[in-house]
Short mmCIF file of C-alpha atoms in Angstrom, two decimals:
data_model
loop_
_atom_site.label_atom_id
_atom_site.label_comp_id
_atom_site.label_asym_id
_atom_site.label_seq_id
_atom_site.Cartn_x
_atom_site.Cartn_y
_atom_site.Cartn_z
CA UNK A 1 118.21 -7.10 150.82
CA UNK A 2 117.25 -3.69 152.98
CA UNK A 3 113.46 -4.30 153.59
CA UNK A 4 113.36 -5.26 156.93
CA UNK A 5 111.48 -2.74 159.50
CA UNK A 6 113.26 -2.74 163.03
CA UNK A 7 113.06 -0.12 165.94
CA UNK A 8 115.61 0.95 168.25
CA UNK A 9 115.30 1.44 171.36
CA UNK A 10 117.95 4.33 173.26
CA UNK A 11 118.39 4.16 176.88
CA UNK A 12 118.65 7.68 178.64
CA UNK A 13 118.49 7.78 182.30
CA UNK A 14 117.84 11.15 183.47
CA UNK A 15 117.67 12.94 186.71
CA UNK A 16 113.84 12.08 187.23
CA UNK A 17 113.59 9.20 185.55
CA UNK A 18 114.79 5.92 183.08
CA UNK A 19 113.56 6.85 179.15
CA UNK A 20 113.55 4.92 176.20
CA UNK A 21 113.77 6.83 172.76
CA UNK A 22 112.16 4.51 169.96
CA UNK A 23 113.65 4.99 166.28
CA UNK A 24 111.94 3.11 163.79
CA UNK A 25 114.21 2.37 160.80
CA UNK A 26 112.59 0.57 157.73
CA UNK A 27 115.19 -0.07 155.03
CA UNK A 28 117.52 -2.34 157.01
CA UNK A 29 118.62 -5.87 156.59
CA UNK A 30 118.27 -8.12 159.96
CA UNK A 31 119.76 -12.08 159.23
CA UNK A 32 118.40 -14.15 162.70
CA UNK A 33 120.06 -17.25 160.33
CA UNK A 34 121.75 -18.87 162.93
CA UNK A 35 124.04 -20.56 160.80
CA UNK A 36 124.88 -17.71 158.27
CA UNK A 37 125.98 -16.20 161.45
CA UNK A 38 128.25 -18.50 162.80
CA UNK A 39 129.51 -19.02 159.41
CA UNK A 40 130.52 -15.16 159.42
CA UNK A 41 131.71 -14.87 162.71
CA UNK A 42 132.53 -18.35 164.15
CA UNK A 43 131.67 -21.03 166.48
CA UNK A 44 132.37 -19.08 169.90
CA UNK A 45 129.36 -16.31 168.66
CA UNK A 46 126.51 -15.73 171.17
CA UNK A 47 124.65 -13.32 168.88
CA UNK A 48 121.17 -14.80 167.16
CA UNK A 49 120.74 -11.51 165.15
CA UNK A 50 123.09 -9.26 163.11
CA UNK A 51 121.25 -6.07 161.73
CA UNK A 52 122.72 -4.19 159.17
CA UNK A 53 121.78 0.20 158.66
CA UNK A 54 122.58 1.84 156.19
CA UNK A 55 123.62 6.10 156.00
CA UNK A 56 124.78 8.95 154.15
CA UNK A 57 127.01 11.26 155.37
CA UNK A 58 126.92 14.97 155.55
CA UNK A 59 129.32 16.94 156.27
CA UNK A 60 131.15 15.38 159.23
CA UNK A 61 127.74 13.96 160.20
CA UNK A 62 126.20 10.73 159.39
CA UNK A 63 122.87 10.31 158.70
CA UNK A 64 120.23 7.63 158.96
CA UNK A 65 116.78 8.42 157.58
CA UNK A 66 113.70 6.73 160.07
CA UNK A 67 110.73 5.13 158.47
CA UNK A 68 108.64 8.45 158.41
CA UNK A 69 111.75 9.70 155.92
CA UNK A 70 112.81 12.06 159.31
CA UNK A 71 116.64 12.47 159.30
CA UNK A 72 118.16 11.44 162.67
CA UNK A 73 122.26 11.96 163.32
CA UNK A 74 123.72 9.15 164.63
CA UNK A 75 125.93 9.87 167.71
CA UNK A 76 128.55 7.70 169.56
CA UNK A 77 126.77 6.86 172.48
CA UNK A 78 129.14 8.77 174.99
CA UNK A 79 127.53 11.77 173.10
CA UNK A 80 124.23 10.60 172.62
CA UNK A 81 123.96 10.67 176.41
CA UNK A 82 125.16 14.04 177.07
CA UNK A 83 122.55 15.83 175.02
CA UNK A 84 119.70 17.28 176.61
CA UNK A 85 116.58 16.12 176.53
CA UNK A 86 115.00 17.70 173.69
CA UNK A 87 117.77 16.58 171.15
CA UNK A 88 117.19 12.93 171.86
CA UNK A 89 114.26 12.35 169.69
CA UNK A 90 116.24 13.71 166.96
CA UNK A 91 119.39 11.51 167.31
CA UNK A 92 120.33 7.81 167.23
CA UNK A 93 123.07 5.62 168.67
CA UNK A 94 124.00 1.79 169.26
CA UNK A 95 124.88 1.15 172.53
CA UNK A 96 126.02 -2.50 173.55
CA UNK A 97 125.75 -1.41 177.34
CA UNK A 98 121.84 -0.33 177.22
CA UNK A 99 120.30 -0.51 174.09
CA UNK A 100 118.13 -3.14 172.10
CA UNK A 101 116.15 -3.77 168.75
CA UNK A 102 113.18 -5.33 167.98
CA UNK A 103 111.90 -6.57 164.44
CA UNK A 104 108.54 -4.72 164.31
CA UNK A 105 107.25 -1.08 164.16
CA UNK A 106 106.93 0.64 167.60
CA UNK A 107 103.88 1.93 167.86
CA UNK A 108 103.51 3.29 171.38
CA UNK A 109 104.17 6.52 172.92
CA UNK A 110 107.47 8.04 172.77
CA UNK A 111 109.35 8.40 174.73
CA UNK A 112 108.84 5.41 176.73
CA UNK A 113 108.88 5.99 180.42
CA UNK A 114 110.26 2.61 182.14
CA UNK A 115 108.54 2.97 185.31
CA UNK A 116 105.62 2.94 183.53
CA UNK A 117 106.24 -1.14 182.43
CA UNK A 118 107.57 -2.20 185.98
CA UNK A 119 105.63 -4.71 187.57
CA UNK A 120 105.46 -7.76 189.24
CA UNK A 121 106.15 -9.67 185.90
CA UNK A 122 108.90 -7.66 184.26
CA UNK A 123 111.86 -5.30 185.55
CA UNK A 124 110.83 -2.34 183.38
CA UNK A 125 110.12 -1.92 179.86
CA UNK A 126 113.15 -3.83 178.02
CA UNK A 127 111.64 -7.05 179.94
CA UNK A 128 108.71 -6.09 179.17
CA UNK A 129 109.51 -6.41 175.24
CA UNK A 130 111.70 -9.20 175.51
CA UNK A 131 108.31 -11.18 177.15
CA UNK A 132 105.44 -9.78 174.63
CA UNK A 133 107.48 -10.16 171.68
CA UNK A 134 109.93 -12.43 169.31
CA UNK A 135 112.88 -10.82 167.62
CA UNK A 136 113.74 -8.60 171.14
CA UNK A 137 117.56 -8.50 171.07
CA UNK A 138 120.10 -6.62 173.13
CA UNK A 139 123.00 -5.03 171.53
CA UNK A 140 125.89 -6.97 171.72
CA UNK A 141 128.31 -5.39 169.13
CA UNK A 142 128.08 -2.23 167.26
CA UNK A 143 130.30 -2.21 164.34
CA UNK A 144 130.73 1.22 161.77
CA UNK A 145 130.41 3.16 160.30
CA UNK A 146 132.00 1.61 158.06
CA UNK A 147 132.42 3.78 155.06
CA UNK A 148 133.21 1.72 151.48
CA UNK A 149 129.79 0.48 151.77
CA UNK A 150 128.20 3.51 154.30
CA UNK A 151 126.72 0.91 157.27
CA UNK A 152 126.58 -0.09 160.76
CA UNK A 153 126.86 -3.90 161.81
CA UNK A 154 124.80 -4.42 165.12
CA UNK A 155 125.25 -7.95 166.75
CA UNK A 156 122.25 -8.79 168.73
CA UNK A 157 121.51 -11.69 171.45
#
């Protein structure tokens, strides 16, 4: 059931410029089933993706281990922003307001600079994705972590 590969893609916007931190995660479940999710969460859903994570907690922290077996903390994403710069590589969150996933393995630089992928085809480097590839979805919903089965739920459109 968890042997889908997805990356995530974090949205900082710093001082100098608009970053995107990609997090490869291998190990997850993604369902695009339309109708399996419909069936789950009803007739008035939007979403054409629901990804699910999975974690282990330490301490009060919870962990999600990346494709390259590097431990990343998962953060709200109030506190994911307010890091500084150098912790951001390190660190993971799901925000609905900035954030997407795509269902392939990122293999560009990273950090992504978004200035770098805005043109006179696409707005920056999310549209940029979201034109190249299939399987680009923003983050709707971010559900967890739930802990009797240690997940996150992310609703994508």
């Amino acid at each position: 059931m968890y042997s889908d590969t997805v990356t995530i893609f974090n949205y900082y916007e710093s001082s100098t410029a608009d970053v995107w931190y990609p997090h490869i995660l291998s190990g997850v479940h993604l369902e695009t089933d339309r109708g399996q999710i419909l069936k789950k969460y009803g007739p008035d859903s939007t979403d054409n993706a629901e990804l699910h994570i999975a974690y282990t907690e330490r301490g009060n922290q919870k962990i999600i281990t990346d494709a390259d077996r590097k431990e990343l903390i998962w953060l709200p994403p109030k506190a994911w922003a307010k890091q500084v710069n150098d912790e951001l590589v390190d660190s993971i969150t799901f925000n609905p307001a900035t954030d997407f996933f795509w269902k392939g393995e990122w293999t560009g630089e990273n950090p992504v600079n978004d200035e770098d992928y805005a043109d006179r085809l696409s707005e920056g480097f999310y549209a940029y994705m979201n034109r190249e590839n299939d399987f680009v979805f923003l983050i709707t919903t971010a559900g967890g972590p739930y802990t009797a089965i240690p997940h996150f739920e992310i609703l994508g459109a």
